[in-house]
mmCIF file of C-alpha atoms in Angstrom:
data_model
loop_
_atom_site.group_PDB
_atom_site.id
_atom_site.type_symbol
_atom_site.label_atom_id
_atom_site.label_comp_id
_atom_site.label_asym_id
_atom_site.label_seq_id
_atom_site.Cartn_x
_atom_site.Cartn_y
_atom_site.Cartn_z
ATOM 1 C CA MET A 1 8.485 20.390 -1.612
ATOM 2 C CA LYS A 2 5.372 18.119 0.221
ATOM 3 C CA SER A 3 6.242 14.030 -0.880
ATOM 4 C CA SER A 4 2.324 12.710 -2.387
ATOM 5 C CA ASN A 5 3.660 10.016 -0.216
ATOM 6 C CA ILE A 6 1.780 7.772 -3.184
ATOM 7 C CA GLY A 7 3.852 4.679 -3.602
ATOM 8 C CA GLY A 8 4.572 1.243 -6.075
ATOM 9 C CA GLN A 9 6.096 -1.110 -8.086
ATOM 10 C CA ALA A 10 6.682 -2.508 -11.203
ATOM 11 C CA VAL A 11 4.151 -6.230 -12.059
ATOM 12 C CA LEU A 12 4.406 -8.292 -15.605
ATOM 13 C CA GLU A 13 3.116 -5.505 -18.021
ATOM 14 C CA GLY A 14 2.023 -3.314 -15.591
ATOM 15 C CA VAL A 15 2.216 -1.235 -12.339
ATOM 16 C CA MET A 16 0.877 -0.726 -9.224
ATOM 17 C CA MET A 17 0.336 2.042 -7.293
ATOM 18 C CA LYS A 18 -0.524 2.271 -3.583
ATOM 19 C CA ASN A 19 -2.043 5.667 -1.213
ATOM 20 C CA GLY A 20 -2.443 5.281 1.879
ATOM 21 C CA GLU A 21 -4.964 1.672 2.187
ATOM 22 C CA GLU A 22 -6.032 1.580 -2.157
ATOM 23 C CA TYR A 23 -4.088 -0.107 -3.945
ATOM 24 C CA ALA A 24 -4.538 -0.132 -8.100
ATOM 25 C CA VAL A 25 -3.041 -1.864 -10.527
ATOM 26 C CA ALA A 26 -2.979 -1.891 -13.531
ATOM 27 C CA VAL A 27 -2.074 -4.049 -16.859
ATOM 28 C CA ARG A 28 -1.367 -3.908 -20.494
ATOM 29 C CA LYS A 29 -3.424 -7.222 -21.683
ATOM 30 C CA PRO A 30 -2.298 -9.538 -24.967
ATOM 31 C CA ASP A 31 -5.049 -7.592 -26.770
ATOM 32 C CA GLY A 32 -3.762 -4.270 -26.004
ATOM 33 C CA GLU A 33 -6.210 -2.934 -23.701
ATOM 34 C CA ILE A 34 -6.024 -1.623 -19.868
ATOM 35 C CA GLU A 35 -6.870 -3.537 -17.483
ATOM 36 C CA VAL A 36 -7.679 -1.740 -14.236
ATOM 37 C CA LYS A 37 -7.821 -3.151 -10.778
ATOM 38 C CA LYS A 38 -8.768 -1.079 -7.729
ATOM 39 C CA ASP A 39 -8.568 -2.990 -4.028
ATOM 40 C CA VAL A 40 -7.913 -1.941 -0.597
ATOM 41 C CA TYR A 41 -4.809 -3.441 1.588
ATOM 42 C CA LYS A 42 -5.180 -3.060 4.801
ATOM 43 C CA GLY A 43 -1.753 -4.671 5.784
ATOM 44 C CA ILE A 44 -1.524 -7.621 7.659
ATOM 45 C CA VAL A 45 -1.342 -6.324 11.425
ATOM 46 C CA LYS A 46 -4.599 -4.800 12.662
ATOM 47 C CA TRP A 47 -2.360 -3.147 15.967
ATOM 48 C CA LYS A 48 -2.384 0.294 14.114
ATOM 49 C CA PHE A 49 0.349 1.466 15.913
ATOM 50 C CA LEU A 50 3.315 -0.952 15.049
ATOM 51 C CA THR A 51 2.521 0.267 11.648
ATOM 52 C CA ASN A 52 2.777 3.245 13.103
ATOM 53 C CA THR A 53 5.878 4.410 15.767
ATOM 54 C CA PRO A 54 8.745 4.910 14.559
ATOM 55 C CA PHE A 55 11.554 2.193 14.115
ATOM 56 C CA ILE A 56 9.000 -0.413 14.892
ATOM 57 C CA ARG A 57 6.933 0.659 11.984
ATOM 58 C CA GLY A 58 9.677 -0.599 8.724
ATOM 59 C CA ILE A 59 9.445 -3.985 9.507
ATOM 60 C CA PHE A 60 5.819 -4.192 9.308
ATOM 61 C CA ASN A 61 5.808 -1.922 6.610
ATOM 62 C CA PHE A 62 8.283 -4.185 4.750
ATOM 63 C CA ILE A 63 6.447 -7.152 5.288
ATOM 64 C CA ASP A 64 3.301 -5.759 3.894
ATOM 65 C CA SER A 65 5.167 -4.538 0.948
ATOM 66 C CA MET A 66 5.929 -7.827 0.723
ATOM 67 C CA VAL A 67 2.531 -9.117 1.167
ATOM 68 C CA LEU A 68 0.791 -7.013 -1.647
ATOM 69 C CA GLY A 69 3.946 -7.329 -4.007
ATOM 70 C CA MET A 70 3.682 -11.114 -4.049
ATOM 71 C CA LYS A 71 -0.103 -10.684 -4.632
ATOM 72 C CA THR A 72 -0.546 -7.946 -7.252
ATOM 73 C CA LEU A 73 2.889 -9.910 -8.762
ATOM 74 C CA THR A 74 0.345 -13.010 -9.543
ATOM 75 C CA PHE A 75 -3.051 -11.099 -10.721
ATOM 76 C CA SER A 76 -0.580 -9.583 -12.890
ATOM 77 C CA SER A 77 0.421 -12.633 -14.118
ATOM 78 C CA GLU A 78 -2.620 -14.181 -14.670
ATOM 79 C CA PHE A 79 -3.099 -11.908 -17.895
ATOM 80 C CA ILE A 80 0.568 -13.604 -19.650
ATOM 81 C CA ASP A 81 -0.761 -16.602 -20.729
ATOM 82 C CA GLU A 82 -3.936 -15.654 -23.726
ATOM 83 C CA GLU A 83 -4.850 -19.473 -23.252
ATOM 84 C CA GLU A 84 -5.625 -20.125 -19.950
ATOM 85 C CA LYS A 85 -6.983 -16.691 -19.705
ATOM 86 C CA LYS A 86 -9.927 -18.304 -22.185
ATOM 87 C CA GLU A 87 -10.677 -21.222 -19.660
ATOM 88 C CA SER A 88 -14.217 -21.956 -18.998
ATOM 89 C CA LEU A 89 -13.987 -22.532 -15.132
ATOM 90 C CA SER A 90 -16.965 -22.893 -12.568
ATOM 91 C CA GLU A 91 -16.988 -21.077 -9.522
ATOM 92 C CA GLU A 92 -16.155 -23.608 -7.231
ATOM 93 C CA GLU A 93 -12.798 -24.115 -9.824
ATOM 94 C CA LYS A 94 -12.348 -20.961 -9.402
ATOM 95 C CA LYS A 95 -12.154 -20.827 -5.965
ATOM 96 C CA GLU A 96 -10.274 -23.830 -5.373
ATOM 97 C CA LYS A 97 -8.134 -22.059 -8.062
ATOM 98 C CA LYS A 98 -7.695 -18.966 -6.108
ATOM 99 C CA LYS A 99 -6.959 -20.884 -2.847
ATOM 100 C CA LYS A 100 -4.095 -22.382 -4.973
ATOM 101 C CA GLU A 101 -2.591 -19.437 -5.867
ATOM 102 C CA SER A 102 -2.387 -17.959 -2.070
ATOM 103 C CA ILE A 103 -1.065 -20.423 -0.713
ATOM 104 C CA LEU A 104 1.394 -21.215 -3.427
ATOM 105 C CA THR A 105 2.039 -17.496 -3.273
ATOM 106 C CA GLY A 106 2.901 -17.086 0.800
ATOM 107 C CA ILE A 107 5.234 -20.034 -0.261
ATOM 108 C CA VAL A 108 7.156 -18.301 -2.383
ATOM 109 C CA ALA A 109 7.162 -15.019 -0.624
ATOM 110 C CA GLY A 110 8.629 -17.262 2.239
ATOM 111 C CA VAL A 111 11.364 -18.891 0.718
ATOM 112 C CA SER A 112 11.841 -15.932 -1.287
ATOM 113 C CA VAL A 113 12.645 -14.573 2.320
ATOM 114 C CA VAL A 114 15.015 -17.453 3.860
ATOM 115 C CA LEU A 115 16.736 -17.120 0.536
ATOM 116 C CA ALA A 116 17.412 -12.806 1.174
ATOM 117 C CA VAL A 117 18.349 -13.483 4.203
ATOM 118 C CA GLY A 118 20.915 -15.592 3.787
ATOM 119 C CA ILE A 119 22.665 -14.529 0.040
ATOM 120 C CA PHE A 120 22.493 -10.742 1.614
ATOM 121 C CA MET A 121 23.289 -11.538 5.707
ATOM 122 C CA ILE A 122 24.671 -15.014 6.028
ATOM 123 C CA LEU A 123 26.881 -15.366 2.484
ATOM 124 C CA PRO A 124 28.218 -12.297 3.261
ATOM 125 C CA TYR A 125 29.783 -12.551 6.699
ATOM 126 C CA TYR A 126 30.873 -16.159 5.544
ATOM 127 C CA LEU A 127 32.692 -14.951 3.003
ATOM 128 C CA ILE A 128 34.883 -12.289 5.360
ATOM 129 C CA SER A 129 35.626 -15.092 7.918
ATOM 130 C CA PHE A 130 37.697 -16.775 5.725
ATOM 131 C CA ALA A 131 39.891 -13.118 6.699
ATOM 132 C CA GLU A 132 39.230 -12.730 9.834
ATOM 133 C CA HIS A 133 42.855 -14.592 10.854
ATOM 134 C CA ILE A 134 45.057 -11.659 8.501
ATOM 135 C CA ILE A 135 42.502 -9.022 9.537
ATOM 136 C CA HIS A 136 42.208 -7.915 13.305
ATOM 137 C CA SER A 137 40.132 -5.305 12.722
ATOM 138 C CA SER A 138 36.305 -5.058 13.516
ATOM 139 C CA ALA A 139 36.244 -2.026 11.726
ATOM 140 C CA VAL A 140 37.784 -3.525 8.531
ATOM 141 C CA LEU A 141 35.127 -6.513 8.792
ATOM 142 C CA ALA A 142 32.702 -5.106 9.379
ATOM 143 C CA ALA A 143 33.370 -2.632 6.389
ATOM 144 C CA LEU A 144 34.771 -5.539 3.909
ATOM 145 C CA GLU A 145 31.254 -7.358 4.414
ATOM 146 C CA GLY A 146 29.159 -4.177 3.611
ATOM 147 C CA VAL A 147 31.384 -3.859 0.228
ATOM 148 C CA ILE A 148 30.587 -8.160 -0.183
ATOM 149 C CA ARG A 149 27.333 -7.209 0.703
ATOM 150 C CA ILE A 150 26.664 -4.215 -1.983
ATOM 151 C CA LEU A 151 28.000 -6.690 -4.633
ATOM 152 C CA ILE A 152 26.631 -9.358 -4.552
ATOM 153 C CA PHE A 153 23.167 -7.283 -4.679
ATOM 154 C CA VAL A 154 24.867 -5.897 -7.988
ATOM 155 C CA ILE A 155 25.579 -8.675 -9.345
ATOM 156 C CA TYR A 156 22.599 -10.136 -8.394
ATOM 157 C CA ILE A 157 20.743 -7.733 -10.020
ATOM 158 C CA LEU A 158 22.987 -7.381 -13.104
ATOM 159 C CA MET A 159 21.950 -10.898 -13.831
ATOM 160 C CA ILE A 160 18.041 -10.877 -13.240
ATOM 161 C CA SER A 161 18.098 -7.909 -15.534
ATOM 162 C CA ARG A 162 19.687 -10.298 -18.724
ATOM 163 C CA MET A 163 16.417 -11.693 -18.773
ATOM 164 C CA GLU A 164 13.424 -10.322 -21.729
ATOM 165 C CA ASP A 165 10.535 -10.111 -18.817
ATOM 166 C CA ILE A 166 12.834 -8.526 -16.444
ATOM 167 C CA LYS A 167 14.167 -5.805 -18.809
ATOM 168 C CA ARG A 168 10.035 -4.871 -18.934
ATOM 169 C CA VAL A 169 9.365 -4.803 -15.851
ATOM 170 C CA PHE A 170 12.516 -2.639 -14.783
ATOM 171 C CA MET A 171 11.070 -0.300 -18.031
ATOM 172 C CA TYR A 172 7.861 -0.107 -15.757
ATOM 173 C CA HIS A 173 9.090 0.766 -12.787
ATOM 174 C CA GLY A 174 10.958 3.509 -14.649
ATOM 175 C CA ALA A 175 7.821 4.322 -15.587
ATOM 176 C CA GLU A 176 6.235 4.409 -11.737
ATOM 177 C CA HIS A 177 9.141 7.144 -10.773
ATOM 178 C CA LYS A 178 8.434 9.181 -13.927
ATOM 179 C CA CYS A 179 5.190 9.353 -12.892
ATOM 180 C CA ILE A 180 5.520 10.456 -8.851
ATOM 181 C CA ASN A 181 8.408 12.818 -10.194
ATOM 182 C CA CYS A 182 5.811 14.153 -12.547
ATOM 183 C CA ILE A 183 3.332 15.005 -10.198
ATOM 184 C CA GLU A 184 5.643 15.953 -7.300
ATOM 185 C CA HIS A 185 7.474 18.839 -10.040
ATOM 186 C CA GLY A 186 3.972 20.750 -10.423
ATOM 187 C CA MET A 187 3.403 19.191 -14.054
ATOM 188 C CA GLU A 188 0.268 18.454 -15.608
ATOM 189 C CA LEU A 189 -0.306 14.077 -15.293
ATOM 190 C CA ASN A 190 -0.050 13.271 -18.998
ATOM 191 C CA VAL A 191 2.739 11.253 -21.198
ATOM 192 C CA ALA A 192 4.499 13.825 -22.498
ATOM 193 C CA ASN A 193 5.405 15.373 -19.105
ATOM 194 C CA VAL A 194 5.715 11.706 -17.882
ATOM 195 C CA ARG A 195 8.350 11.037 -20.435
ATOM 196 C CA LYS A 196 10.709 14.495 -19.970
ATOM 197 C CA SER A 197 10.731 13.014 -15.733
ATOM 198 C CA SER A 198 13.388 11.195 -14.127
ATOM 199 C CA LYS A 199 13.445 7.951 -13.761
ATOM 200 C CA GLN A 200 15.281 7.964 -10.127
ATOM 201 C CA HIS A 201 13.512 8.566 -7.286
ATOM 202 C CA LYS A 202 14.490 8.933 -3.715
ATOM 203 C CA ARG A 203 11.492 6.823 -1.866
ATOM 204 C CA CYS A 204 12.511 3.566 -3.858
ATOM 205 C CA GLY A 205 12.655 0.385 -2.781
ATOM 206 C CA THR A 206 16.332 -0.389 -4.406
ATOM 207 C CA SER A 207 17.495 3.127 -2.248
ATOM 208 C CA PHE A 208 15.939 1.199 0.674
ATOM 209 C CA LEU A 209 18.130 -1.905 0.457
ATOM 210 C CA LEU A 210 20.555 -0.265 -0.204
ATOM 211 C CA PHE A 211 20.432 1.802 3.389
ATOM 212 C CA VAL A 212 19.374 -1.580 4.388
ATOM 213 C CA MET A 213 23.554 -2.581 3.353
ATOM 214 C CA LEU A 214 24.984 0.684 4.542
ATOM 215 C CA VAL A 215 23.372 0.219 8.198
ATOM 216 C CA SER A 216 24.171 -2.850 8.806
ATOM 217 C CA CYS A 217 27.447 -1.806 7.985
ATOM 218 C CA VAL A 218 27.428 0.093 11.377
ATOM 219 C CA VAL A 219 25.091 -2.269 13.481
ATOM 220 C CA LEU A 220 26.294 -5.316 12.863
ATOM 221 C CA PHE A 221 30.403 -3.825 13.905
ATOM 222 C CA PHE A 222 29.122 -3.674 17.725
ATOM 223 C CA VAL A 223 28.134 -7.654 16.813
ATOM 224 C CA ARG A 224 30.819 -8.721 19.243
ATOM 225 C CA SER A 225 31.161 -12.969 20.115
ATOM 226 C CA ASP A 226 33.364 -15.533 19.752
ATOM 227 C CA SER A 227 31.426 -17.713 18.489
ATOM 228 C CA GLN A 228 30.312 -17.993 15.010
ATOM 229 C CA LEU A 229 27.057 -19.502 15.321
ATOM 230 C CA VAL A 230 26.656 -16.429 17.719
ATOM 231 C CA LYS A 231 26.919 -13.866 14.813
ATOM 232 C CA ILE A 232 25.080 -15.332 12.072
ATOM 233 C CA VAL A 233 22.055 -15.955 14.989
ATOM 234 C CA LEU A 234 22.308 -11.948 15.730
ATOM 235 C CA ARG A 235 22.625 -11.205 12.277
ATOM 236 C CA ILE A 236 19.374 -12.432 11.622
ATOM 237 C CA VAL A 237 17.682 -11.358 14.952
ATOM 238 C CA LEU A 238 18.815 -7.963 14.187
ATOM 239 C CA ILE A 239 17.570 -7.501 10.264
ATOM 240 C CA PRO A 240 13.716 -5.819 12.098
ATOM 241 C CA VAL A 241 16.050 -3.164 13.614
ATOM 242 C CA ILE A 242 18.144 -2.817 10.379
ATOM 243 C CA ALA A 243 15.510 -2.701 8.585
ATOM 244 C CA GLY A 244 13.579 0.258 10.710
ATOM 245 C CA ILE A 245 16.121 2.110 10.799
ATOM 246 C CA SER A 246 16.437 1.882 6.715
ATOM 247 C CA TYR A 247 12.343 2.514 6.190
ATOM 248 C CA GLU A 248 12.958 6.000 8.644
ATOM 249 C CA LEU A 249 16.128 7.133 5.804
ATOM 250 C CA ILE A 250 14.183 6.308 3.120
ATOM 251 C CA LYS A 251 11.565 7.862 4.730
ATOM 252 C CA TRP A 252 12.659 11.499 5.650
ATOM 253 C CA ALA A 253 14.541 11.265 2.287
ATOM 254 C CA GLY A 254 11.630 11.065 0.445
ATOM 255 C CA ASN A 255 9.991 14.224 3.182
ATOM 256 C CA ASN A 256 12.888 16.231 2.720
ATOM 257 C CA ASP A 257 14.898 18.580 0.170
ATOM 258 C CA ASN A 258 18.278 19.808 0.792
ATOM 259 C CA LEU A 259 21.566 19.303 0.330
ATOM 260 C CA LEU A 260 21.961 16.682 3.070
ATOM 261 C CA VAL A 261 19.322 14.337 1.755
ATOM 262 C CA ASN A 262 20.591 14.941 -2.064
ATOM 263 C CA LEU A 263 23.797 13.897 -0.694
ATOM 264 C CA LEU A 264 22.575 10.510 1.237
ATOM 265 C CA SER A 265 19.769 9.552 -1.519
ATOM 266 C CA LYS A 266 22.752 9.703 -4.395
ATOM 267 C CA PRO A 267 24.580 6.020 -3.627
ATOM 268 C CA GLY A 268 20.530 5.106 -3.925
ATOM 269 C CA LEU A 269 19.537 7.253 -7.006
ATOM 270 C CA TRP A 270 22.962 5.272 -9.294
ATOM 271 C CA LEU A 271 22.075 1.950 -8.307
ATOM 272 C CA GLN A 272 18.551 2.220 -9.665
ATOM 273 C CA ASN A 273 20.483 2.977 -12.890
ATOM 274 C CA LEU A 274 20.395 -0.817 -12.825
ATOM 275 C CA THR A 275 16.871 -1.369 -11.401
ATOM 276 C CA THR A 276 14.965 1.095 -13.439
ATOM 277 C CA LYS A 277 15.193 1.770 -17.566
ATOM 278 C CA GLU A 278 13.617 4.428 -19.976
ATOM 279 C CA PRO A 279 9.740 2.858 -20.638
ATOM 280 C CA ASP A 280 8.234 3.458 -23.647
ATOM 281 C CA ASP A 281 4.188 5.188 -23.520
ATOM 282 C CA ASP A 282 2.658 2.317 -23.701
ATOM 283 C CA MET A 283 3.889 1.410 -20.328
ATOM 284 C CA ILE A 284 3.490 4.923 -19.357
ATOM 285 C CA GLU A 285 -0.071 5.029 -20.279
ATOM 286 C CA VAL A 286 -0.601 1.919 -17.921
ATOM 287 C CA ALA A 287 1.542 4.210 -15.226
ATOM 288 C CA ILE A 288 -0.914 7.080 -14.914
ATOM 289 C CA GLN A 289 -3.956 5.213 -15.168
ATOM 290 C CA SER A 290 -2.524 2.877 -12.236
ATOM 291 C CA VAL A 291 -2.083 6.636 -10.375
ATOM 292 C CA GLU A 292 -5.165 8.448 -11.789
ATOM 293 C CA ALA A 293 -7.003 5.320 -10.054
ATOM 294 C CA VAL A 294 -5.744 5.976 -6.201
ATOM 295 C CA PHE A 295 -4.517 9.619 -5.807
ATOM 296 C CA ASN A 296 -5.951 13.023 -7.258
ATOM 297 C CA TRP A 297 -3.600 14.583 -8.389
ATOM 298 C CA LYS A 298 -5.057 18.095 -9.151
ATOM 299 C CA GLU A 299 -5.896 17.857 -6.176
ATOM 300 C CA TYR A 300 -2.663 17.966 -4.460
ATOM 301 C CA GLN A 301 -0.452 20.261 -6.827
ATOM 302 C CA ARG A 302 -3.849 22.465 -6.226
ATOM 303 C CA GLU A 303 -2.830 22.746 -2.016
ATOM 304 C CA VAL A 304 1.002 22.475 -2.739
ATOM 305 C CA PHE A 305 1.572 24.320 -5.959
ATOM 306 C CA GLY A 306 -1.612 26.497 -6.038
ATOM 307 C CA VAL A 307 -2.257 25.047 -9.686
ATOM 308 C CA ASP A 308 -5.815 25.099 -10.202
ATOM 309 C CA ARG A 309 -6.579 22.039 -12.620
ATOM 310 C CA LYS A 310 -10.093 21.426 -14.881
#
């Protein structure tokens, strides 16, 4: 099966879908109407060889996905507060507001990265450092650090999934996956077919994060130093290497469908049960509009499956 190469993410009361440099955000407004915004995102790196070179492109694509993700989340949040939407602002005030929102988005993204590095890379090492005088095997310590890292991630997901807004985001996440699976399995893109499609997908960001954690176990196994400071610094410095390898693995998994790939993808698909929920039909309608704004799924199915849909 040829991958459609489209992907996206859930936003507040909506779905963003990206195809190449084009992306679309579809949001269900408080009045029940669906707002669709289509735009182009060229990425923060202008040298295309960096985003196309294996093992290097992973880190830049990851950063781009974070930036675009924050941008589309900000857009979707504008529809949550109806009173705010009714504000009568001058053009100058709108520009100033947009500028402040961009600065705030950058700050939030930066803080999020720092917190993620601290919680998922530094904290597990700090916790296993207490066992170094008991466990002398580097392999066991590396494995233990990886297990703790995964446990922290799972606990984090379980905690935020209790929030009502996050539950709905996870439902839209499911709608996003189900739309892509519907298309890639040769079915017509409609609510009925999307509803019966799987909410799990091998190219999901959740699977990517699990690959990051597993790859980090292998890479960090070779980190050798008597200095705790050096070990911590190396864990930070090696993040681009780990992300680069993980990106190639998730890309390989998404473009292949054999026994080995399916076996390696299983843990990530299981983990997606925490980050995706079954959507309702209204959510599926939103996801479908997001897909159709940037992707000609009929042409894709004609090319891959030989199905001519009028």
